[in-house]
Amino acid sequence: MDPEYRYYAISSRGNVVGIGPTQVCRRWVDETGKTHDEVYVNESGWTPTTELAEAESGGRGTEAHVISPVTASAFVDVQEGRGVSYDPVDGKYDHFAWLDDDKSSLDDAWRIIRTWTSPQGYHLENTYTIDSGWVRSHVREDVQDARKGGWLMPITDEDAERYKEIVAARRRQA
């Protein structure tokens, strides 16, 4: 059975400027009734600590505040650099070729796009440009809402790489 955790933010006493916690700790009780305190350390994960007990006792000029598991998870994500990332968690994208209505070949594509859902739940899209690589775009939405013509043909990751080669070859010929 997994332990039930209670999470705490440890911050400087009287932190009125809202800088945020300096550490996040969790407390849990094992099957024998023994209490365990752990602090999140970026390089090591959750490790045993006395920080929580010291903050509760008023030592070290810190104080502990109960926080939700969601808030604790967000703190851990920020510490690991995940909190600000909109990249897909699994690293996978769906690719599409944007074509004229009467075309069906990757060689005729105006552009290719990649779409994904971010860890935060946003539906995002990039289009490939030879000069800047993948850049933010709204082609899929524009085509679906008929603000732009053409259609989107699903393509594989390999097709997307081949399109990059096609565009590079066109540029060399120009």
PDB file of C-alpha atoms in Angstrom:
ATOM      1  CA  MET A   1       0.000   0.000   0.000  1.00  0.00           C
ATOM      2  CA  ASP A   2       1.344   3.427  -0.943  1.00  0.00           C
ATOM      3  CA  PRO A   3       1.866   5.859   1.912  1.00  0.00           C
ATOM      4  CA  GLU A   4      -0.381   8.899   2.275  1.00  0.00           C
ATOM      5  CA  TYR A   5       1.707  12.049   2.009  1.00  0.00           C
ATOM      6  CA  ARG A   6       1.097  15.467   3.516  1.00  0.00           C
ATOM      7  CA  TYR A   7       3.015  18.262   1.788  1.00  0.00           C
ATOM      8  CA  TYR A   8       4.579  21.429   3.221  1.00  0.00           C
ATOM      9  CA  ALA A   9       6.197  24.543   1.820  1.00  0.00           C
ATOM     10  CA  ILE A  10       9.212  25.700   3.795  1.00  0.00           C
ATOM     11  CA  SER A  11       9.888  29.423   3.506  1.00  0.00           C
ATOM     12  CA  SER A  12      11.765  32.169   5.289  1.00  0.00           C
ATOM     13  CA  ARG A  13       9.905  33.351   8.360  1.00  0.00           C
ATOM     14  CA  GLY A  14       7.780  36.406   7.643  1.00  0.00           C
ATOM     15  CA  ASN A  15       8.130  36.042   3.885  1.00  0.00           C
ATOM     16  CA  VAL A  16       5.783  38.908   3.060  1.00  0.00           C
ATOM     17  CA  VAL A  17       7.211  39.662  -0.381  1.00  0.00           C
ATOM     18  CA  GLY A  18       5.839  36.429  -1.837  1.00  0.00           C
ATOM     19  CA  ILE A  19       9.113  35.012  -3.084  1.00  0.00           C
ATOM     20  CA  GLY A  20       7.738  31.527  -2.564  1.00  0.00           C
ATOM     21  CA  PRO A  21       8.979  28.450  -0.800  1.00  0.00           C
ATOM     22  CA  THR A  22      12.630  27.613  -0.667  1.00  0.00           C
ATOM     23  CA  GLN A  23      11.841  23.928  -0.240  1.00  0.00           C
ATOM     24  CA  VAL A  24       8.964  21.496  -0.399  1.00  0.00           C
ATOM     25  CA  CYS A  25       8.761  18.676   2.121  1.00  0.00           C
ATOM     26  CA  ARG A  26       6.427  15.768   2.613  1.00  0.00           C
ATOM     27  CA  ARG A  27       5.551  13.726   5.673  1.00  0.00           C
ATOM     28  CA  TRP A  28       4.269  10.190   5.775  1.00  0.00           C
ATOM     29  CA  VAL A  29       3.764   7.413   8.316  1.00  0.00           C
ATOM     30  CA  ASP A  30       4.982   3.870   7.662  1.00  0.00           C
ATOM     31  CA  GLU A  31       3.202   0.614   8.594  1.00  0.00           C
ATOM     32  CA  THR A  32       4.857   0.597  12.014  1.00  0.00           C
ATOM     33  CA  GLY A  33       3.590   4.098  12.844  1.00  0.00           C
ATOM     34  CA  LYS A  34       6.956   5.821  12.403  1.00  0.00           C
ATOM     35  CA  THR A  35       6.808   9.320  10.870  1.00  0.00           C
ATOM     36  CA  HIS A  36       9.141  10.139   7.982  1.00  0.00           C
ATOM     37  CA  ASP A  37       9.969  13.606   6.652  1.00  0.00           C
ATOM     38  CA  GLU A  38      11.459  14.093   3.184  1.00  0.00           C
ATOM     39  CA  VAL A  39      12.588  17.136   1.236  1.00  0.00           C
ATOM     40  CA  TYR A  40      12.618  17.397  -2.535  1.00  0.00           C
ATOM     41  CA  VAL A  41      16.163  17.835  -3.884  1.00  0.00           C
ATOM     42  CA  ASN A  42      16.477  18.270  -7.641  1.00  0.00           C
ATOM     43  CA  GLU A  43      19.451  15.936  -8.077  1.00  0.00           C
ATOM     44  CA  SER A  44      18.241  13.230  -5.686  1.00  0.00           C
ATOM     45  CA  GLY A  45      14.438  13.368  -5.579  1.00  0.00           C
ATOM     46  CA  TRP A  46      12.763  12.883  -2.208  1.00  0.00           C
ATOM     47  CA  THR A  47      15.375  12.419   0.551  1.00  0.00           C
ATOM     48  CA  PRO A  48      15.126  12.202   4.362  1.00  0.00           C
ATOM     49  CA  THR A  49      15.318  15.559   6.156  1.00  0.00           C
ATOM     50  CA  THR A  50      15.005  17.386   9.457  1.00  0.00           C
ATOM     51  CA  GLU A  51      14.047  20.658   7.702  1.00  0.00           C
ATOM     52  CA  LEU A  52      10.317  20.210   8.288  1.00  0.00           C
ATOM     53  CA  ALA A  53      10.643  19.506  12.017  1.00  0.00           C
ATOM     54  CA  GLU A  54      13.042  22.452  12.387  1.00  0.00           C
ATOM     55  CA  ALA A  55      10.663  24.796  10.553  1.00  0.00           C
ATOM     56  CA  GLU A  56       7.749  23.658  12.725  1.00  0.00           C
ATOM     57  CA  SER A  57       9.787  24.259  15.870  1.00  0.00           C
ATOM     58  CA  GLY A  58      10.784  27.752  14.758  1.00  0.00           C
ATOM     59  CA  GLY A  59      14.417  26.874  14.166  1.00  0.00           C
ATOM     60  CA  ARG A  60      16.550  28.263  11.355  1.00  0.00           C
ATOM     61  CA  GLY A  61      14.251  31.237  10.766  1.00  0.00           C
ATOM     62  CA  THR A  62      11.913  29.209   8.577  1.00  0.00           C
ATOM     63  CA  GLU A  63       8.277  28.231   8.778  1.00  0.00           C
ATOM     64  CA  ALA A  64       6.208  25.397   7.334  1.00  0.00           C
ATOM     65  CA  HIS A  65       2.836  25.755   5.616  1.00  0.00           C
ATOM     66  CA  VAL A  66       0.599  22.887   4.514  1.00  0.00           C
ATOM     67  CA  ILE A  67       0.168  22.814   0.722  1.00  0.00           C
ATOM     68  CA  SER A  68      -1.840  20.630  -1.642  1.00  0.00           C
ATOM     69  CA  PRO A  69      -0.319  17.711  -3.550  1.00  0.00           C
ATOM     70  CA  VAL A  70      -0.978  19.653  -6.774  1.00  0.00           C
ATOM     71  CA  THR A  71       1.009  22.646  -5.495  1.00  0.00           C
ATOM     72  CA  ALA A  72       3.834  20.359  -4.364  1.00  0.00           C
ATOM     73  CA  SER A  73       3.872  18.671  -7.770  1.00  0.00           C
ATOM     74  CA  ALA A  74       4.024  22.060  -9.516  1.00  0.00           C
ATOM     75  CA  PHE A  75       7.013  23.048  -7.347  1.00  0.00           C
ATOM     76  CA  VAL A  76       8.793  19.792  -8.258  1.00  0.00           C
ATOM     77  CA  ASP A  77       8.030  20.362 -11.951  1.00  0.00           C
ATOM     78  CA  VAL A  78       9.522  23.859 -11.818  1.00  0.00           C
ATOM     79  CA  GLN A  79      12.616  22.547 -10.033  1.00  0.00           C
ATOM     80  CA  GLU A  80      13.076  19.942 -12.756  1.00  0.00           C
ATOM     81  CA  GLY A  81      12.455  22.452 -15.533  1.00  0.00           C
ATOM     82  CA  ARG A  82       9.169  20.842 -16.581  1.00  0.00           C
ATOM     83  CA  GLY A  83       6.884  23.562 -15.278  1.00  0.00           C
ATOM     84  CA  VAL A  84       7.563  25.899 -18.162  1.00  0.00           C
ATOM     85  CA  SER A  85       7.694  23.362 -20.963  1.00  0.00           C
ATOM     86  CA  TYR A  86       4.891  22.969 -23.466  1.00  0.00           C
ATOM     87  CA  ASP A  87       6.614  20.110 -25.298  1.00  0.00           C
ATOM     88  CA  PRO A  88       4.739  16.810 -25.476  1.00  0.00           C
ATOM     89  CA  VAL A  89       5.462  14.588 -22.494  1.00  0.00           C
ATOM     90  CA  ASP A  90       6.103  11.559 -24.706  1.00  0.00           C
ATOM     91  CA  GLY A  91       8.033  13.583 -27.318  1.00  0.00           C
ATOM     92  CA  LYS A  92       5.617  12.532 -30.080  1.00  0.00           C
ATOM     93  CA  TYR A  93       3.939  14.806 -32.603  1.00  0.00           C
ATOM     94  CA  ASP A  94       1.234  14.315 -35.235  1.00  0.00           C
ATOM     95  CA  HIS A  95       2.414  15.608 -38.632  1.00  0.00           C
ATOM     96  CA  PHE A  96       0.335  16.927 -41.536  1.00  0.00           C
ATOM     97  CA  ALA A  97       1.078  18.211 -45.028  1.00  0.00           C
ATOM     98  CA  TRP A  98      -0.917  21.301 -46.065  1.00  0.00           C
ATOM     99  CA  LEU A  99      -1.988  20.803 -49.684  1.00  0.00           C
ATOM    100  CA  ASP A 100      -4.180  22.385 -52.366  1.00  0.00           C
ATOM    101  CA  ASP A 101      -7.601  20.724 -52.569  1.00  0.00           C
ATOM    102  CA  ASP A 102      -6.627  18.910 -55.782  1.00  0.00           C
ATOM    103  CA  LYS A 103      -3.192  17.684 -54.593  1.00  0.00           C
ATOM    104  CA  SER A 104      -2.229  14.574 -52.631  1.00  0.00           C
ATOM    105  CA  SER A 105       1.568  14.369 -52.821  1.00  0.00           C
ATOM    106  CA  LEU A 106       4.051  15.514 -50.206  1.00  0.00           C
ATOM    107  CA  ASP A 107       6.037  17.046 -53.080  1.00  0.00           C
ATOM    108  CA  ASP A 108       3.156  19.505 -53.615  1.00  0.00           C
ATOM    109  CA  ALA A 109       2.756  20.563 -49.970  1.00  0.00           C
ATOM    110  CA  TRP A 110       2.715  24.262 -49.140  1.00  0.00           C
ATOM    111  CA  ARG A 111       3.979  23.465 -45.673  1.00  0.00           C
ATOM    112  CA  ILE A 112       4.044  20.768 -43.060  1.00  0.00           C
ATOM    113  CA  ILE A 113       2.789  21.183 -39.528  1.00  0.00           C
ATOM    114  CA  ARG A 114       3.128  19.210 -36.338  1.00  0.00           C
ATOM    115  CA  THR A 115       0.507  19.175 -33.591  1.00  0.00           C
ATOM    116  CA  TRP A 116       0.435  17.923 -30.005  1.00  0.00           C
ATOM    117  CA  THR A 117      -1.210  18.373 -26.628  1.00  0.00           C
ATOM    118  CA  SER A 118       0.988  20.011 -23.988  1.00  0.00           C
ATOM    119  CA  PRO A 119       1.290  18.684 -20.420  1.00  0.00           C
ATOM    120  CA  GLN A 120      -0.988  21.586 -19.447  1.00  0.00           C
ATOM    121  CA  GLY A 121      -3.683  20.398 -21.899  1.00  0.00           C
ATOM    122  CA  TYR A 122      -3.179  22.992 -24.651  1.00  0.00           C
ATOM    123  CA  HIS A 123      -3.544  21.928 -28.299  1.00  0.00           C
ATOM    124  CA  LEU A 124      -0.463  23.367 -29.994  1.00  0.00           C
ATOM    125  CA  GLU A 125       0.988  23.516 -33.474  1.00  0.00           C
ATOM    126  CA  ASN A 126       4.195  24.413 -35.294  1.00  0.00           C
ATOM    127  CA  THR A 127       4.911  24.828 -38.980  1.00  0.00           C
ATOM    128  CA  TYR A 128       8.298  24.046 -40.486  1.00  0.00           C
ATOM    129  CA  THR A 129      10.315  26.852 -42.077  1.00  0.00           C
ATOM    130  CA  ILE A 130      13.714  26.342 -43.634  1.00  0.00           C
ATOM    131  CA  ASP A 131      15.109  29.484 -41.998  1.00  0.00           C
ATOM    132  CA  SER A 132      13.779  29.078 -38.454  1.00  0.00           C
ATOM    133  CA  GLY A 133      12.880  25.414 -38.134  1.00  0.00           C
ATOM    134  CA  TRP A 134       9.666  24.730 -36.231  1.00  0.00           C
ATOM    135  CA  VAL A 135       7.733  27.908 -35.370  1.00  0.00           C
ATOM    136  CA  ARG A 136       4.367  28.536 -33.731  1.00  0.00           C
ATOM    137  CA  SER A 137       1.435  28.531 -36.186  1.00  0.00           C
ATOM    138  CA  HIS A 138      -2.345  28.181 -36.525  1.00  0.00           C
ATOM    139  CA  VAL A 139      -2.635  26.516 -39.942  1.00  0.00           C
ATOM    140  CA  ARG A 140      -4.736  23.568 -38.759  1.00  0.00           C
ATOM    141  CA  GLU A 141      -7.302  25.786 -37.076  1.00  0.00           C
ATOM    142  CA  ASP A 142      -7.367  28.147 -40.073  1.00  0.00           C
ATOM    143  CA  VAL A 143      -7.939  25.278 -42.530  1.00  0.00           C
ATOM    144  CA  GLN A 144     -10.569  23.625 -40.321  1.00  0.00           C
ATOM    145  CA  ASP A 145     -12.438  26.945 -39.927  1.00  0.00           C
ATOM    146  CA  ALA A 146     -12.121  27.696 -43.692  1.00  0.00           C
ATOM    147  CA  ARG A 147     -10.052  30.836 -43.133  1.00  0.00           C
ATOM    148  CA  LYS A 148      -7.454  29.211 -45.382  1.00  0.00           C
ATOM    149  CA  GLY A 149      -7.967  26.873 -48.307  1.00  0.00           C
ATOM    150  CA  GLY A 150      -6.602  23.416 -48.921  1.00  0.00           C
ATOM    151  CA  TRP A 151      -6.576  20.344 -46.753  1.00  0.00           C
ATOM    152  CA  LEU A 152      -4.312  18.612 -44.237  1.00  0.00           C
ATOM    153  CA  MET A 153      -3.002  15.168 -45.110  1.00  0.00           C
ATOM    154  CA  PRO A 154      -1.661  13.090 -42.187  1.00  0.00           C
ATOM    155  CA  ILE A 155       1.989  12.152 -42.729  1.00  0.00           C
ATOM    156  CA  THR A 156       4.580  10.124 -40.836  1.00  0.00           C
ATOM    157  CA  ASP A 157       7.624  11.412 -38.967  1.00  0.00           C
ATOM    158  CA  GLU A 158       9.705  10.095 -41.864  1.00  0.00           C
ATOM    159  CA  ASP A 159       7.589  12.073 -44.355  1.00  0.00           C
ATOM    160  CA  ALA A 160       8.169  15.205 -42.282  1.00  0.00           C
ATOM    161  CA  GLU A 161      11.929  14.668 -42.502  1.00  0.00           C
ATOM    162  CA  ARG A 162      11.639  14.052 -46.249  1.00  0.00           C
ATOM    163  CA  TYR A 163       9.706  17.317 -46.662  1.00  0.00           C
ATOM    164  CA  LYS A 164      12.583  19.183 -44.988  1.00  0.00           C
ATOM    165  CA  GLU A 165      14.902  17.691 -47.614  1.00  0.00           C
ATOM    166  CA  ILE A 166      12.501  18.688 -50.409  1.00  0.00           C
ATOM    167  CA  VAL A 167      12.402  22.297 -49.180  1.00  0.00           C
ATOM    168  CA  ALA A 168      16.198  22.428 -48.838  1.00  0.00           C
ATOM    169  CA  ALA A 169      16.608  21.083 -52.402  1.00  0.00           C
ATOM    170  CA  ARG A 170      14.144  23.681 -53.738  1.00  0.00           C
ATOM    171  CA  ARG A 171      16.122  26.443 -52.060  1.00  0.00           C
ATOM    172  CA  ARG A 172      19.404  25.187 -53.541  1.00  0.00           C
ATOM    173  CA  GLN A 173      17.820  25.193 -57.023  1.00  0.00           C
ATOM    174  CA  ALA A 174      16.457  28.729 -56.675  1.00  0.00           C
TER     175      ALA A 174
END
